[in-house]
C-alpha cells in the first residue's frame, strides 16, 4: 500500500542510497540488497513514510539504478529519486538540491539503517522543531575504546563516558544544512560533521538499537533476525 505523506508536514527526508556496499561483499548496490525478501531501501523508506510529520522524501540512488528505484518505491510512498554521487556527501547534496519548497526541517537518513523506526524520525524532527539547529541520535559506547598507533600499539584509553555512537536520521534547520553543504570542502561521513565545522551547536537525542547501520555481512544477518520484532511506526 502506498503511504500518504503529510502535505502540511514540515519535514523533508533525504535518503542517501547510492553506495556500493563494498564491505557487505560482492552483489548489488547495498540499498538494493535484500532483507526478508525486500531491498534495504524499501524497508528504510517505508519507516520514514510512516512518520506523521514527513512532507517529502528524496532518495539518492546509484546513477545506473534511478529508473529501477523509482519503480521499486512507487508502491511504498511518493518519493523523488535523483542520481547520487561518488561520495555520501555528494549524494546528500544531490538530494538536497531536489527538496521542494516548504519544509523547514531537513533530515538526512542512511538507507543502510533499514530498520530505523518512524518514532526516531519524529523525535529527531521534534528536537529541531523545538529550536535546535542540528540534532543527532546517539547511543552510549559499550566497548572500551583505545587509541592506537599506526602499528597497533596502544597509546591510551579514551574516557568512554564522554563518547557517543552516532546514528541517522540527523536533523537540521533547512538553512543550516544548505549553508554547510555550500561551504563543504572535504567529504565527511556525516552531515553533523559539516555543520560542526560551521560552528553550529549540535545536540543529541536518544538513538535506537534498531537504527543499526547494515555495513558488514554480520549486520545483515542481525537485521534478518531483528526484522520480525522491528517496529515500523512504534517505539524506538
Ligand atoms: N551512500 C551514498 N552515496 C555514496 C556512498 C554512500 O548515497 N557515494 C549512502 C549509502 O548508500 C548508505 C549511506 O550512504 O545508505 C551510508 O554509507 P555506507 O554505510 O558506507 O554504505 P556504502 O558506501 O554503500 O558501503 P561501503 O562503504 O561498504 O561501500
Ligand atoms: Mg561507504
Tab-separated table of C-alpha atoms and ligand atoms in Angstrom:
chain	number	residue	atom	x	y	z
A	1	UNK	CA	0.000	0.000	0.000
A	2	UNK	CA	1.366	3.436	-0.905
A	3	UNK	CA	1.830	5.550	2.232
A	4	UNK	CA	0.340	9.031	2.088
A	5	UNK	CA	2.833	11.699	3.130
A	6	UNK	CA	1.617	14.767	5.018
A	7	UNK	CA	1.089	17.784	2.703
A	8	UNK	CA	1.101	20.010	5.815
A	9	UNK	CA	4.197	18.341	7.272
A	10	UNK	CA	7.306	20.437	7.957
A	11	UNK	CA	9.930	17.719	7.373
A	12	UNK	CA	11.775	16.609	4.234
A	13	UNK	CA	13.882	13.457	4.498
A	14	UNK	CA	16.920	12.869	2.281
A	15	UNK	CA	17.875	9.211	1.894
A	16	UNK	CA	21.396	8.660	0.536
A	17	UNK	CA	21.244	5.200	-1.065
A	18	UNK	CA	23.883	5.392	-3.789
A	19	UNK	CA	26.694	3.470	-2.106
A	20	UNK	CA	28.129	0.231	-3.480
A	21	UNK	CA	28.217	-1.720	-0.227
A	22	UNK	CA	31.823	-2.873	-0.652
A	23	UNK	CA	32.042	-4.042	2.977
A	24	UNK	CA	28.942	-6.201	2.522
A	25	UNK	CA	30.771	-8.192	-0.176
A	26	UNK	CA	30.041	-8.804	-3.868
A	27	UNK	CA	26.487	-8.230	-5.076
A	28	UNK	CA	24.008	-5.498	-5.945
A	29	UNK	CA	24.430	-1.954	-4.576
A	30	UNK	CA	23.770	-2.179	-0.831
A	31	UNK	CA	20.438	-0.308	-0.784
A	32	UNK	CA	19.065	-2.923	-3.207
A	33	UNK	CA	20.325	-5.938	-1.263
A	34	UNK	CA	17.527	-7.999	0.255
A	35	UNK	CA	16.411	-8.253	3.853
A	36	UNK	CA	13.413	-10.521	4.398
A	37	UNK	CA	12.812	-10.582	0.637
A	38	UNK	CA	12.722	-6.800	0.161
A	39	UNK	CA	15.520	-4.308	-0.621
A	40	UNK	CA	17.025	-2.437	2.349
A	41	UNK	CA	15.837	0.811	0.739
A	42	UNK	CA	12.203	-0.347	0.749
A	43	UNK	CA	12.375	-1.058	4.487
A	44	UNK	CA	14.007	2.314	5.183
A	45	UNK	CA	11.552	4.353	3.080
A	46	UNK	CA	8.516	2.543	4.493
A	47	UNK	CA	9.535	3.549	8.022
A	48	UNK	CA	10.329	7.154	7.072
A	49	UNK	CA	6.961	7.442	5.294
A	50	UNK	CA	5.188	6.229	8.450
A	51	UNK	CA	6.396	9.304	10.379
A	52	UNK	CA	3.459	11.729	10.516
A	53	UNK	CA	5.497	14.958	10.055
A	54	UNK	CA	7.098	13.879	6.794
A	55	UNK	CA	6.111	16.071	3.839
A	56	UNK	CA	8.569	14.771	1.245
A	57	UNK	CA	11.254	12.140	0.691
A	58	UNK	CA	14.176	12.443	-1.722
A	59	UNK	CA	16.262	9.335	-2.441
A	60	UNK	CA	19.750	9.488	-3.989
A	61	UNK	CA	20.038	6.224	-5.939
A	62	UNK	CA	23.011	4.625	-7.701
A	63	UNK	CA	23.220	6.503	-11.034
A	64	UNK	CA	22.511	3.369	-13.091
A	65	UNK	CA	19.503	2.389	-10.941
A	66	UNK	CA	17.398	5.580	-10.903
A	67	UNK	CA	14.558	4.194	-13.025
A	68	UNK	CA	14.577	0.861	-11.179
A	69	UNK	CA	14.454	2.617	-7.804
A	70	UNK	CA	11.538	4.825	-8.918
A	71	UNK	CA	9.635	1.693	-9.897
A	72	UNK	CA	10.589	-0.105	-6.697
A	73	UNK	CA	9.418	2.721	-4.427
A	74	UNK	CA	6.257	3.778	-6.288
A	75	UNK	CA	4.096	1.322	-4.307
A	76	UNK	CA	5.778	2.273	-0.999
A	77	UNK	CA	5.486	6.078	-0.863
A	78	UNK	CA	5.599	9.153	-3.068
A	79	UNK	CA	9.330	9.811	-3.415
A	80	UNK	CA	11.627	11.862	-5.626
A	81	UNK	CA	14.593	9.847	-6.894
A	82	UNK	CA	17.797	11.536	-8.077
A	83	UNK	CA	21.155	10.089	-9.126
A	84	UNK	CA	23.648	10.035	-6.248
A	85	UNK	CA	27.324	10.955	-6.404
A	86	UNK	CA	30.739	9.407	-5.823
A	87	UNK	CA	30.679	10.099	-2.071
A	88	UNK	CA	27.910	10.048	0.515
A	89	UNK	CA	28.276	13.810	0.842
A	90	UNK	CA	27.803	14.291	-2.925
A	91	UNK	CA	24.713	12.077	-2.787
A	92	UNK	CA	23.256	14.135	0.069
A	93	UNK	CA	23.998	17.357	-1.845
A	94	UNK	CA	22.195	15.983	-4.924
A	95	UNK	CA	19.147	15.058	-2.841
A	96	UNK	CA	19.197	18.416	-1.031
A	97	UNK	CA	19.054	20.222	-4.371
A	98	UNK	CA	15.799	18.378	-5.175
A	99	UNK	CA	13.886	19.205	-1.959
A	100	UNK	CA	10.685	21.091	-2.753
A	101	UNK	CA	9.910	24.487	-1.218
A	102	UNK	CA	8.056	24.277	2.091
A	103	UNK	CA	9.667	22.007	4.688
A	104	UNK	CA	11.950	23.939	7.052
A	105	UNK	CA	13.293	20.825	8.761
A	106	UNK	CA	15.581	18.518	6.786
A	107	UNK	CA	16.562	15.055	7.955
A	108	UNK	CA	19.337	13.008	6.386
A	109	UNK	CA	18.941	9.265	6.799
A	110	UNK	CA	21.075	6.353	5.564
A	111	UNK	CA	19.240	3.727	3.521
A	112	UNK	CA	21.609	1.289	5.229
A	113	UNK	CA	19.790	1.904	8.561
A	114	UNK	CA	16.851	-0.016	7.144
A	115	UNK	CA	15.079	-0.856	10.420
A	116	UNK	CA	15.018	2.655	11.911
A	117	UNK	CA	11.550	3.172	13.435
A	118	UNK	CA	9.363	6.114	12.442
A	119	UNK	CA	9.361	7.142	16.111
A	120	UNK	CA	13.056	8.053	15.826
A	121	UNK	CA	12.359	10.145	12.704
A	122	UNK	CA	9.715	12.001	14.714
A	123	UNK	CA	11.863	12.536	17.805
A	124	UNK	CA	14.763	13.997	15.785
A	125	UNK	CA	12.342	16.276	13.887
A	126	UNK	CA	10.691	17.326	17.167
A	127	UNK	CA	14.029	18.417	18.628
A	128	UNK	CA	14.677	20.636	15.580
A	129	UNK	CA	11.125	21.995	15.795
A	130	UNK	CA	11.740	22.800	19.457
A	131	UNK	CA	14.603	25.106	18.466
A	132	UNK	CA	17.802	23.106	17.853
A	133	UNK	CA	19.730	23.945	14.686
A	134	UNK	CA	21.181	20.445	14.381
A	135	UNK	CA	20.226	17.163	16.075
A	136	UNK	CA	21.819	13.705	16.080
A	137	UNK	CA	20.510	10.432	17.565
A	138	UNK	CA	23.161	8.723	19.679
A	139	UNK	CA	23.793	5.632	21.776
A	140	UNK	CA	26.318	5.223	24.591
A	141	UNK	CA	29.508	3.404	23.596
A	142	UNK	CA	29.602	-0.037	25.229
A	143	UNK	CA	33.130	-1.164	24.382
A	144	UNK	CA	36.275	0.215	25.983
A	145	UNK	CA	37.954	2.375	23.343
A	146	UNK	CA	41.742	2.554	22.908
A	147	UNK	CA	43.686	4.997	20.825
A	148	UNK	CA	46.432	3.128	18.922
A	149	UNK	CA	49.430	3.954	16.737
A	150	UNK	CA	49.748	3.021	13.048
A	151	UNK	CA	51.479	-0.208	14.121
A	152	UNK	CA	48.672	-1.169	16.536
A	153	UNK	CA	50.368	-0.257	19.798
A	154	UNK	CA	48.115	1.244	22.457
A	155	UNK	CA	48.660	4.953	23.050
A	156	UNK	CA	45.951	5.380	25.657
A	157	UNK	CA	42.409	4.681	26.833
A	158	UNK	CA	39.705	7.174	25.894
A	159	UNK	CA	37.107	8.097	28.544
A	160	UNK	CA	34.081	6.142	27.319
A	161	UNK	CA	31.615	8.162	29.395
A	162	UNK	CA	32.186	11.131	27.102
A	163	UNK	CA	31.748	9.172	23.831
A	164	UNK	CA	28.607	8.528	21.780
A	165	UNK	CA	27.966	6.346	18.715
A	166	UNK	CA	26.107	8.439	16.149
A	167	UNK	CA	23.179	7.256	14.036
A	168	UNK	CA	20.804	8.754	11.491
A	169	UNK	CA	18.378	10.408	10.827
A	170	UNK	CA	20.262	13.608	11.599
A	171	UNK	CA	18.073	16.705	11.613
A	172	UNK	CA	18.773	20.304	10.661
A	173	UNK	CA	17.109	23.631	10.134
A	174	UNK	CA	16.980	23.856	6.372
A	175	UNK	CA	19.160	26.987	6.110
A	176	UNK	CA	21.821	25.422	8.358
A	177	UNK	CA	22.205	22.277	6.206
A	178	UNK	CA	22.131	24.247	2.947
A	179	UNK	CA	24.852	26.633	4.181
A	180	UNK	CA	27.005	23.750	5.480
A	181	UNK	CA	26.849	21.913	2.150
A	182	UNK	CA	27.608	25.104	0.214
A	183	UNK	CA	30.728	25.610	2.355
A	184	UNK	CA	31.845	21.940	2.360
A	185	UNK	CA	35.346	21.148	1.137
A	186	UNK	CA	36.427	17.622	2.180
A	187	UNK	CA	33.876	14.795	2.148
A	188	UNK	CA	32.798	13.704	5.642
A	189	UNK	CA	30.826	10.607	6.630
A	190	UNK	CA	28.039	12.530	8.350
A	191	UNK	CA	26.192	15.801	7.950
A	192	UNK	CA	26.511	16.905	11.556
A	193	UNK	CA	30.289	16.961	10.922
A	194	UNK	CA	29.730	19.573	8.216
A	195	UNK	CA	27.601	21.840	10.392
A	196	UNK	CA	30.047	21.436	13.318
A	197	UNK	CA	32.685	22.972	11.043
A	198	UNK	CA	30.342	25.969	10.651
A	199	UNK	CA	30.347	26.412	14.422
A	200	UNK	CA	26.728	25.247	14.752
A	201	UNK	CA	25.681	23.714	18.097
A	202	UNK	CA	24.709	20.067	17.533
A	203	UNK	CA	22.513	18.448	20.193
A	204	UNK	CA	21.975	14.754	20.929
A	205	UNK	CA	18.739	12.803	21.405
A	206	UNK	CA	18.494	9.109	22.355
A	207	UNK	CA	19.004	6.800	19.367
A	208	UNK	CA	17.545	3.342	18.750
A	209	UNK	CA	19.204	-0.082	18.640
A	210	UNK	CA	17.033	-0.772	15.584
A	211	UNK	CA	18.767	2.103	13.755
A	212	UNK	CA	21.927	-0.012	13.401
A	213	UNK	CA	23.811	0.557	10.151
A	214	UNK	CA	23.983	-2.531	7.977
A	215	UNK	CA	27.629	-2.456	6.962
A	216	UNK	CA	29.078	-5.991	7.079
A	217	UNK	CA	27.510	-9.434	6.465
A	218	UNK	CA	27.114	-9.889	10.236
A	219	UNK	CA	24.920	-6.772	10.387
A	220	UNK	CA	22.683	-8.079	7.599
A	221	UNK	CA	22.285	-11.390	9.450
A	222	UNK	CA	21.450	-9.475	12.638
A	223	UNK	CA	18.886	-7.352	10.780
A	224	UNK	CA	17.268	-10.539	9.382
A	225	UNK	CA	16.945	-11.763	12.949
A	226	UNK	CA	15.511	-8.434	14.164
A	227	UNK	CA	13.077	-7.969	11.270
A	228	UNK	CA	10.245	-9.858	12.960
A	229	UNK	CA	10.303	-7.628	16.037
A	230	UNK	CA	11.374	-4.323	14.407
A	231	UNK	CA	8.632	-1.701	14.742
A	232	UNK	CA	7.612	0.330	11.672
A	233	UNK	CA	5.866	3.201	13.398
A	234	UNK	CA	6.061	2.332	17.094
A	235	UNK	CA	8.544	2.765	19.884
A	236	UNK	CA	12.211	3.334	19.171
B	1	LIG	N1	25.977	6.494	0.125
B	1	LIG	C1	25.544	7.279	-0.952
B	1	LIG	N2	26.436	7.626	-1.925
B	1	LIG	C2	27.718	7.218	-1.874
B	1	LIG	C3	28.176	6.437	-0.774
B	1	LIG	C4	27.263	6.087	0.229
B	1	LIG	O1	24.358	7.648	-1.028
B	1	LIG	N3	28.538	7.552	-2.867
B	1	LIG	C5	24.976	6.067	1.134
B	1	LIG	C6	24.859	4.552	1.219
B	1	LIG	O2	24.004	4.066	0.191
B	1	LIG	C7	24.326	4.341	2.622
B	1	LIG	C8	24.853	5.556	3.392
B	1	LIG	O3	25.362	6.475	2.426
B	1	LIG	O4	22.916	4.311	2.688
B	1	LIG	C9	25.920	5.163	4.403
B	1	LIG	O5	27.052	4.675	3.712
B	1	LIG	P1	27.732	3.236	3.912
B	1	LIG	O6	27.069	2.502	5.011
B	1	LIG	O7	29.199	3.441	3.926
B	1	LIG	O8	27.278	2.478	2.560
B	1	LIG	P2	28.139	2.102	1.291
B	1	LIG	O9	29.020	3.244	0.931
B	1	LIG	O10	27.200	1.573	0.280
B	1	LIG	O11	29.010	0.884	1.876
B	1	LIG	P3	30.599	0.644	1.692
B	1	LIG	O12	31.245	1.862	2.323
B	1	LIG	O13	30.854	-0.633	2.426
B	1	LIG	O14	30.843	0.546	0.202
B	2	LIG	MG1	30.579	3.916	2.311
